[in-house]
XYZ file of N, CA and C in Angstrom:
579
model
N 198.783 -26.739 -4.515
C 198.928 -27.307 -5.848
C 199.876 -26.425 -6.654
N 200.665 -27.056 -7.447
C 201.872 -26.486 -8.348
C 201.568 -26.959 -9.647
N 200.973 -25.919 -10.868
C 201.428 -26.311 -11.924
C 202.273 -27.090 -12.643
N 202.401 -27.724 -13.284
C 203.638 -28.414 -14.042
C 204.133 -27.533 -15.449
N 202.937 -27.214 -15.945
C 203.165 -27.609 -17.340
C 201.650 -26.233 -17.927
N 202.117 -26.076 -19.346
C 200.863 -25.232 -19.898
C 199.633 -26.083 -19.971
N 200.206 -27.985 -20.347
C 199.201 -28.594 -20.653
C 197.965 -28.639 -19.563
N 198.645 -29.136 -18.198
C 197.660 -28.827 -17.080
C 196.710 -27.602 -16.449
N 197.500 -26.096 -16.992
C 197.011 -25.266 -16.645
C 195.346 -24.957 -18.093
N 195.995 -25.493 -19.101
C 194.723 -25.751 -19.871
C 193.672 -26.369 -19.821
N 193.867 -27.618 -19.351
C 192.965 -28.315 -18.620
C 192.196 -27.942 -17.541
N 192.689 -26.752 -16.678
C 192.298 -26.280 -15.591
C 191.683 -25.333 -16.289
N 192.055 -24.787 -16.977
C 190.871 -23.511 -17.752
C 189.669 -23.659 -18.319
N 189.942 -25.219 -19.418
C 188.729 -25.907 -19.721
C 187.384 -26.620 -18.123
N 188.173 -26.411 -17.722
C 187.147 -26.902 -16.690
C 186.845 -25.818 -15.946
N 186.691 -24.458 -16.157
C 185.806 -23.527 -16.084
C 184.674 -23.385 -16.407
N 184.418 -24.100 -17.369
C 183.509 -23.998 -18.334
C 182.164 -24.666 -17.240
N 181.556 -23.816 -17.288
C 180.304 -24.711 -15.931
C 180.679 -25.002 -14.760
N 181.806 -23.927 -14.042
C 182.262 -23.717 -12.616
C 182.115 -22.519 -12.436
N 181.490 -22.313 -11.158
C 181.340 -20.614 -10.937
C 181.681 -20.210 -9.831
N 181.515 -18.962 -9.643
C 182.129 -18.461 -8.194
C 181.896 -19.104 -7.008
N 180.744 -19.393 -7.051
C 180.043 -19.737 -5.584
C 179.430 -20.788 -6.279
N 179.641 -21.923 -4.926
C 179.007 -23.392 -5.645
C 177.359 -23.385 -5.855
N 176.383 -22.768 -5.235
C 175.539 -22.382 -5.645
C 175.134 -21.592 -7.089
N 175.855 -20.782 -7.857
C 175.780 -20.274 -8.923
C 174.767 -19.080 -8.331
N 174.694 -18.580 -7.197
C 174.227 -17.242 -7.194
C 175.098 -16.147 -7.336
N 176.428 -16.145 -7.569
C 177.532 -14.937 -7.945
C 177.228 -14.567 -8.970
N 178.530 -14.339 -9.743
C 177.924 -13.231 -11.445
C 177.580 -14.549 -12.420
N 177.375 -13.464 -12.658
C 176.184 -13.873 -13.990
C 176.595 -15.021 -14.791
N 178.224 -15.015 -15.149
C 178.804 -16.203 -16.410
C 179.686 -16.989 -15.734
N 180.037 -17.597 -15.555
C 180.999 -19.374 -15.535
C 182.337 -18.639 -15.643
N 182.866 -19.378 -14.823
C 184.738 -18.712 -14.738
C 185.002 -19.038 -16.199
N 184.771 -20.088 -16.785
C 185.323 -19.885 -18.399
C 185.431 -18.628 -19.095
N 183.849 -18.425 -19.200
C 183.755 -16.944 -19.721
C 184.150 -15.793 -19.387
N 184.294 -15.907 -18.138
C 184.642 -14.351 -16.960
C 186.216 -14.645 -17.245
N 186.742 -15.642 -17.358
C 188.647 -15.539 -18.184
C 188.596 -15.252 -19.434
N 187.819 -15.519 -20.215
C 187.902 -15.065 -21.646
C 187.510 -13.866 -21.971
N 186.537 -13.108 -21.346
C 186.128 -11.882 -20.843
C 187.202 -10.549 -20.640
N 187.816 -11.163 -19.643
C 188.909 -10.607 -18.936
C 189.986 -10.513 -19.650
N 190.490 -11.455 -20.318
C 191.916 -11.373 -20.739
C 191.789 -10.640 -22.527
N 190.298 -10.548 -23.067
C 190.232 -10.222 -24.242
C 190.405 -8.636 -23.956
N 189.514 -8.644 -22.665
C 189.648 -6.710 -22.367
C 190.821 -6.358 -22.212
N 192.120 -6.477 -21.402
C 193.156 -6.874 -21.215
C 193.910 -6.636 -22.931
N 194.111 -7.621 -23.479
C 194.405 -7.501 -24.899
C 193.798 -6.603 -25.638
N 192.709 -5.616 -25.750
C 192.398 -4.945 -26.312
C 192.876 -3.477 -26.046
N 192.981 -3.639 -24.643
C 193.626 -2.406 -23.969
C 194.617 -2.277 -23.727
N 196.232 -3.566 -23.855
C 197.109 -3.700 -23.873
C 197.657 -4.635 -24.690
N 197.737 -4.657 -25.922
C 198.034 -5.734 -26.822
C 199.343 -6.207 -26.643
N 200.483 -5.537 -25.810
C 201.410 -6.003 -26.256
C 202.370 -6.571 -24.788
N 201.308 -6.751 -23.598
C 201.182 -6.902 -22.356
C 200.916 -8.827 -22.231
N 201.155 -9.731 -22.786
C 201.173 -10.127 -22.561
C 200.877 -11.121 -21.375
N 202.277 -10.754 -19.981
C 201.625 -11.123 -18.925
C 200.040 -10.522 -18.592
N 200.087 -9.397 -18.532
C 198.695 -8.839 -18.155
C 197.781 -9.510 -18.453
N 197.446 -9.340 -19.984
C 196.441 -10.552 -20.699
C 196.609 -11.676 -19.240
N 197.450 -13.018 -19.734
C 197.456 -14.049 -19.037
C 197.032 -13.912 -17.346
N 197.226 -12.716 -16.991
C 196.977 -12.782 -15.716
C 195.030 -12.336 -15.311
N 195.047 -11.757 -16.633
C 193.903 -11.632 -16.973
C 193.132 -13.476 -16.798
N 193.269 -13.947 -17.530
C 193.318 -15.017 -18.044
C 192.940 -16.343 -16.783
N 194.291 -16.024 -15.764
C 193.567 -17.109 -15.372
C 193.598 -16.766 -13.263
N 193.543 -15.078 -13.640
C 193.157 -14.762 -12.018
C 192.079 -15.474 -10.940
N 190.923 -16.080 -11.881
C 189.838 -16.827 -10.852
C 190.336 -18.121 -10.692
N 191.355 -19.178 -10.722
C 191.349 -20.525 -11.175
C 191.432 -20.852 -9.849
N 191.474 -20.091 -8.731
C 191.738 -20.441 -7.468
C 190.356 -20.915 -6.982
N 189.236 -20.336 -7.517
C 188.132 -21.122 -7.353
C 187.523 -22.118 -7.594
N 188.439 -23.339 -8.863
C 188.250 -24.404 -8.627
C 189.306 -25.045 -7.863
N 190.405 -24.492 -7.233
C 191.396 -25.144 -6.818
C 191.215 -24.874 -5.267
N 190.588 -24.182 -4.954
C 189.430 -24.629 -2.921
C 188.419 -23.429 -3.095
N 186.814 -24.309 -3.628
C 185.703 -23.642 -4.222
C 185.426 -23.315 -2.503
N 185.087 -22.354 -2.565
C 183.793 -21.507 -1.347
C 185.020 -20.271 -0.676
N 186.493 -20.362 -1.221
C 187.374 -19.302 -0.578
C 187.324 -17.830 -1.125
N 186.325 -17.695 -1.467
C 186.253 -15.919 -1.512
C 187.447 -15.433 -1.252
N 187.955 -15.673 0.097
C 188.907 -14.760 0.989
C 190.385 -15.317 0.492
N 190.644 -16.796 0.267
C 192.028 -17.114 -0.348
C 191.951 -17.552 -1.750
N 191.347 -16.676 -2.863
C 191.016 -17.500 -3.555
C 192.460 -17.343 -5.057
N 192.748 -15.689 -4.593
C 193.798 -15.075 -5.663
C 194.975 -15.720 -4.746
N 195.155 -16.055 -3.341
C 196.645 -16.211 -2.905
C 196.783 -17.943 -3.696
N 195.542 -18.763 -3.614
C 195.462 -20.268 -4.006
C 196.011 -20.419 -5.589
N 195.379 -19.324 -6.522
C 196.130 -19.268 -7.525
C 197.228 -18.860 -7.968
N 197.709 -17.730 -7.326
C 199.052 -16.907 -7.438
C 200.102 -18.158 -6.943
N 199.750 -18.877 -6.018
C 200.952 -19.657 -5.811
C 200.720 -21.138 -6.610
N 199.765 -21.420 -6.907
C 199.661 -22.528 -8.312
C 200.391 -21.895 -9.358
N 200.270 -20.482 -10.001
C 200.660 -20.477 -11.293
C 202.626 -19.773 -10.906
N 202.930 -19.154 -10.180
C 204.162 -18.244 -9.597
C 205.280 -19.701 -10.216
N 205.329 -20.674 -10.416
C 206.618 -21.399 -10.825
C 206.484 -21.737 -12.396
N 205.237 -21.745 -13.107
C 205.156 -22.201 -14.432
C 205.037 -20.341 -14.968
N 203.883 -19.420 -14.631
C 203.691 -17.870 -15.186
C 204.982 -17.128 -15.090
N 205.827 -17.040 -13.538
C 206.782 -16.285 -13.261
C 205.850 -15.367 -11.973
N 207.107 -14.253 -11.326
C 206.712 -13.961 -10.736
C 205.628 -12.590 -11.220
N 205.476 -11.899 -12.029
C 204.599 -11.303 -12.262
C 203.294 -11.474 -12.895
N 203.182 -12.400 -13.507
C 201.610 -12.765 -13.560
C 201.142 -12.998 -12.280
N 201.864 -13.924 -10.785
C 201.543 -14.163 -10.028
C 201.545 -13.193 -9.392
N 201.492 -12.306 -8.812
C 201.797 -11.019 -7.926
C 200.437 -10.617 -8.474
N 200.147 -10.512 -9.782
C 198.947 -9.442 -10.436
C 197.440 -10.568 -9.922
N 198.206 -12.109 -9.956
C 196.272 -12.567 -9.677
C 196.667 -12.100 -8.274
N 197.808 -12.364 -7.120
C 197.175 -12.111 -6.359
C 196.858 -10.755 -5.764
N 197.254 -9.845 -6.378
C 196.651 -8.592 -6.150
C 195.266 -7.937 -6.383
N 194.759 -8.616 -7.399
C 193.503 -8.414 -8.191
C 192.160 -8.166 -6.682
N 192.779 -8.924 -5.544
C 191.700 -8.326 -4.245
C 191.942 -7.709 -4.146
N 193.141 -7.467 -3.579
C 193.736 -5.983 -3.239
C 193.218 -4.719 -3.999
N 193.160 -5.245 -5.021
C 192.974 -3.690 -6.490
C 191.473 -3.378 -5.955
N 190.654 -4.457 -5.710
C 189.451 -4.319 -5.430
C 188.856 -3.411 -4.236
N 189.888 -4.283 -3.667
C 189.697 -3.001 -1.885
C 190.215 -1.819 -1.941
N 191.321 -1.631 -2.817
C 192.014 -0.269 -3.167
C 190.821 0.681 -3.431
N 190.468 0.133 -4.919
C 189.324 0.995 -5.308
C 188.125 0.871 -4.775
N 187.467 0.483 -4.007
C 186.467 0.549 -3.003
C 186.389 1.598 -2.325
N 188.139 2.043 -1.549
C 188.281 3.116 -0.912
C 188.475 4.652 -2.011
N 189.474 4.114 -3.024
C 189.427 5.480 -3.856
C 188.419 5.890 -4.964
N 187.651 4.600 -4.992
C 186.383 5.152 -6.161
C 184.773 4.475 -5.000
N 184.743 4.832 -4.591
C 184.035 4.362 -3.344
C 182.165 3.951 -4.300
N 182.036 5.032 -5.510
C 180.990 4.694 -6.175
C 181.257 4.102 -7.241
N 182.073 3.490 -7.768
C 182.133 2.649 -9.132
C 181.712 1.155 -8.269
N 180.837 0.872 -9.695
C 179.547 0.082 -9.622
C 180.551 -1.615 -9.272
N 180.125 -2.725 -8.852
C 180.644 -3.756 -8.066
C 179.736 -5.012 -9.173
N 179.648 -6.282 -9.319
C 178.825 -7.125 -9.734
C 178.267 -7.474 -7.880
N 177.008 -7.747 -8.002
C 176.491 -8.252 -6.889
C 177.336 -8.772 -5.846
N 177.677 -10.136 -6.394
C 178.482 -11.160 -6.104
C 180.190 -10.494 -5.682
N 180.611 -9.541 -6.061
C 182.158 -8.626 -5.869
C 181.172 -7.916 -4.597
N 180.569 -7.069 -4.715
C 180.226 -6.530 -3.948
C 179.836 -7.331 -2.443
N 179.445 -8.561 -2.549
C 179.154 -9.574 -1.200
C 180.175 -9.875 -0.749
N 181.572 -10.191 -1.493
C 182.737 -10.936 -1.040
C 183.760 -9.641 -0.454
N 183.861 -8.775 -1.382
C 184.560 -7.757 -0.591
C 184.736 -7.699 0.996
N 183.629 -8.103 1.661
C 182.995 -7.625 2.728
C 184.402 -8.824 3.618
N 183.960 -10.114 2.960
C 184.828 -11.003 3.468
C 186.566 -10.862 2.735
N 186.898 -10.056 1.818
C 187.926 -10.063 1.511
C 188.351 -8.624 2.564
N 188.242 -8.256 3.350
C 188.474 -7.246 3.979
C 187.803 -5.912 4.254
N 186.827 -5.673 2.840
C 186.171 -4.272 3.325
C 187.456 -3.534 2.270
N 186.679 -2.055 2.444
C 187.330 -0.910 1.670
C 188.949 -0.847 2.452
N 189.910 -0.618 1.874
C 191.416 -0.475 2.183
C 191.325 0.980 3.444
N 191.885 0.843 4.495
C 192.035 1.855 5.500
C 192.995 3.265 4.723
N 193.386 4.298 5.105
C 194.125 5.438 4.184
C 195.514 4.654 4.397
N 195.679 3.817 5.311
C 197.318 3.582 5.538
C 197.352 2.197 4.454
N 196.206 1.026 4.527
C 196.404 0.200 3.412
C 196.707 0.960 2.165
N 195.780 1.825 1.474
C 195.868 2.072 0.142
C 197.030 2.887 0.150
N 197.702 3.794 0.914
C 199.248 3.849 0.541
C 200.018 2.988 0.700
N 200.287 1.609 1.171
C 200.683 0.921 1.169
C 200.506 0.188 -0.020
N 199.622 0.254 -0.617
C 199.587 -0.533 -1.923
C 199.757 -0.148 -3.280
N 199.536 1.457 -2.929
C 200.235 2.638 -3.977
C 201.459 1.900 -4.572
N 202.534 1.941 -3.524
C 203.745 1.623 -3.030
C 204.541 0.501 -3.889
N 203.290 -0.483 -3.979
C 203.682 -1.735 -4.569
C 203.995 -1.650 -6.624
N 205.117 -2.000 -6.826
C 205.415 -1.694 -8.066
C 204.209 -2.208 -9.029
N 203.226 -3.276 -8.617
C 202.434 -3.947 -9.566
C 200.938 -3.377 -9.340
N 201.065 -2.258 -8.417
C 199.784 -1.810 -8.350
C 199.213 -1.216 -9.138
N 199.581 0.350 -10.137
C 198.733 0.158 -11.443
C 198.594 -1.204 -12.276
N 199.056 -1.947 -12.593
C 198.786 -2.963 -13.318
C 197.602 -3.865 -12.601
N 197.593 -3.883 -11.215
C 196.869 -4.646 -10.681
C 195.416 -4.453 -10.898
N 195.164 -2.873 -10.616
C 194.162 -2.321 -11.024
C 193.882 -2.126 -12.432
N 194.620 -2.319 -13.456
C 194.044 -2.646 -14.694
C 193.327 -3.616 -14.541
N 194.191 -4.694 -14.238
C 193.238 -6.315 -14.089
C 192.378 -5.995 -13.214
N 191.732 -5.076 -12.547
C 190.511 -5.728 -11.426
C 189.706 -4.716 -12.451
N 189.803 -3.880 -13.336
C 188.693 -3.143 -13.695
C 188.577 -4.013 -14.845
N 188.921 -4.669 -15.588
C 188.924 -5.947 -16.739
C 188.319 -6.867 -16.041
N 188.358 -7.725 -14.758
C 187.945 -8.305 -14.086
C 186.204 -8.303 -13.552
N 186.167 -6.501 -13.014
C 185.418 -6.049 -12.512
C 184.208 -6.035 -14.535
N 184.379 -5.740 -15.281
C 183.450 -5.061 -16.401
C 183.532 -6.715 -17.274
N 184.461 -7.974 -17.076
C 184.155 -9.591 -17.642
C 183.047 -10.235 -17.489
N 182.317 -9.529 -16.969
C 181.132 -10.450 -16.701
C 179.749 -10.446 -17.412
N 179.858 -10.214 -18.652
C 178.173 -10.230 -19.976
C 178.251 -11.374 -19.932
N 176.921 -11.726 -19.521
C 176.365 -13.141 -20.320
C 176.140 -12.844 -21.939
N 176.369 -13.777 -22.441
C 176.741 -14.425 -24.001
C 177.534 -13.361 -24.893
N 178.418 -12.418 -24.554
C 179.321 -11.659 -25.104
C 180.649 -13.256 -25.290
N 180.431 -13.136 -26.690
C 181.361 -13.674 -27.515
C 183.017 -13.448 -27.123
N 184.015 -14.066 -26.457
C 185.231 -13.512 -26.531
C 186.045 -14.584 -26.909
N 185.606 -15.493 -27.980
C 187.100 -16.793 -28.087
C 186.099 -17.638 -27.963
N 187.834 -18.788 -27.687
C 187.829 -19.713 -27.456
C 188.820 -19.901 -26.326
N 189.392 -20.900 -25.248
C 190.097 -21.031 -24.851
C 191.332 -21.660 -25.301
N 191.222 -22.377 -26.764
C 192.286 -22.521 -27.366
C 193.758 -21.270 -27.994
N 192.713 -20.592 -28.320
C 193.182 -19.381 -29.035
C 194.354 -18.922 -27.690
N 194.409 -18.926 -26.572
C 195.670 -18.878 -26.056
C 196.793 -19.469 -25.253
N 196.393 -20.670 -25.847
C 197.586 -21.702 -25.626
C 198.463 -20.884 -26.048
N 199.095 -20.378 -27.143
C 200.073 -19.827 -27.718
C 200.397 -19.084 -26.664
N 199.601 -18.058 -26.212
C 200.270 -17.174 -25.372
C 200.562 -17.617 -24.080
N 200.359 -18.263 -23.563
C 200.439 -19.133 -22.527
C 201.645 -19.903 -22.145
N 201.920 -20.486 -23.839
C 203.570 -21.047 -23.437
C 204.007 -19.866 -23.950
N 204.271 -18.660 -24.719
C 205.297 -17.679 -24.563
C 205.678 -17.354 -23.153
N 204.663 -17.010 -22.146
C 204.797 -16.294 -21.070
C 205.399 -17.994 -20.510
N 205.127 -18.710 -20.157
C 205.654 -19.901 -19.395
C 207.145 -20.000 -20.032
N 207.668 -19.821 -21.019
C 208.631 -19.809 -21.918
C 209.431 -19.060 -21.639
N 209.496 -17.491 -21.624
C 210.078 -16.603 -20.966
C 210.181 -16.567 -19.878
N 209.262 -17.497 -18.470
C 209.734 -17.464 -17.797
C 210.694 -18.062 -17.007
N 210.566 -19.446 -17.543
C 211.639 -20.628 -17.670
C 213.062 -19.972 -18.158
N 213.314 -19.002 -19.125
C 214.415 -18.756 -19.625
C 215.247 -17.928 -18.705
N 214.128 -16.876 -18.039
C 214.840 -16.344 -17.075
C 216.032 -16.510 -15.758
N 216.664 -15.898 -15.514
C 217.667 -16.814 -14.672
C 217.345 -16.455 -13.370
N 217.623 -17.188 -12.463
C 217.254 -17.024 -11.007
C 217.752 -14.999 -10.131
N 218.982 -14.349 -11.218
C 218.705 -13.453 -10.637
C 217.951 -12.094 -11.594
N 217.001 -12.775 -12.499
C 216.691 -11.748 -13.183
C 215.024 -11.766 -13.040
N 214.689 -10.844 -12.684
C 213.206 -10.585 -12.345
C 212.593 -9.857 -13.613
N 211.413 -10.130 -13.980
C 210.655 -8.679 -14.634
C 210.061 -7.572 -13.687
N 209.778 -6.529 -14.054
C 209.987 -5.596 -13.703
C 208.238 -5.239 -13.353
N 207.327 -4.252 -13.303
C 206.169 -3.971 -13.252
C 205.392 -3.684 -14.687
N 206.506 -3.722 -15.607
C 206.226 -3.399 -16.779
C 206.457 -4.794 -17.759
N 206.636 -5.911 -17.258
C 207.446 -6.653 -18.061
C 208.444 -6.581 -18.748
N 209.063 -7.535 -19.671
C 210.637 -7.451 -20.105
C 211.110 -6.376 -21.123
């Protein structure tokens, strides 16, 4: 599936709202709605002027309504839905957000997991080998990635207030906006523009 448009990817956000990780609802605790609004507010609070980040914040789980039960493809299902409307760096960051996970598995081996992160890991690969996590050192979007998985990783309070999902339409077409403007040989960078 390929985005079109901000309008569709909104629609896809609103229908978070009472979709959860696992079709059972035994994963974390709140509804992908909340766990994006969660995420991208931490994100903005800790990088206000990050934009992509936020957004990637924003809508890193959507791969779970777009083929529910893929634990294991669930950031590549979204990274390549949003990679033609976000650009290429929001997309790189959802789909890294496993990666960040297995990274830090291996380099923080005791920072705490939600249940549900902690079950899937197992199927997203397990802790990163010493040759993965230099390999992912490596990758220009890897601090950033790991911002988003520890925003990711700490999104999950039930009834912690963060929005609305309206409130970033705006930002949503900036970043879709800028990335449209861009020209085929100009990339952003790990830092954005």
């Amino acid at each position: 599936m390929e985005l079109r448009g901000v309008e569709e990817l909104m629609d896809l956000l609103h229908a978070c709202r009472g979709a959860w990780d696992t079709p059972d609802r035994s994963g974390d605790p709140v509804d992908l709605h909340d766990h994006a609004l969660q995420t991208a507010a931490l994100l903005r609070r800790g990088h206000p002027a990050d934009k992509e980040l936020q957004v990637a914040g924003l809508v890193h789980d959507i791969g779970h309504l777009l083929r529910p039960g893929d634990d294991a493809g669930h950031a590549d299902h979204a990274a390549d839905a949003l990679q033609p409307l976000l650009g290429e760096r929001v997309s790189r960051l959802v789909r890294l957000h496993v990666a960040a996970k297995r990274y830090l598995a291996t380099t923080s081996p005791g920072r705490g997991l939600s249940a549900q992160s902690a079950l899937t890991l197992t199927v997203q690969g397990g802790a990163m080998t010493p040759l993965e996590a230099a390999s992912f050192e490596r990758d220009p979007f890897a601090e950033d990635a790991v911002t988003l998985r520890q925003a990711d990783d700490a999104g999950k309070v039930v009834g912690l207030d963060a929005g609305v999902m309206e409130d970033w339409r705006t930002v949503l077409e900036l970043v879709a906006t800028q990335h449209s403007r861009l020209g085929a040989g100009n990339r952003p960078t790990a830092r954005g523009w």
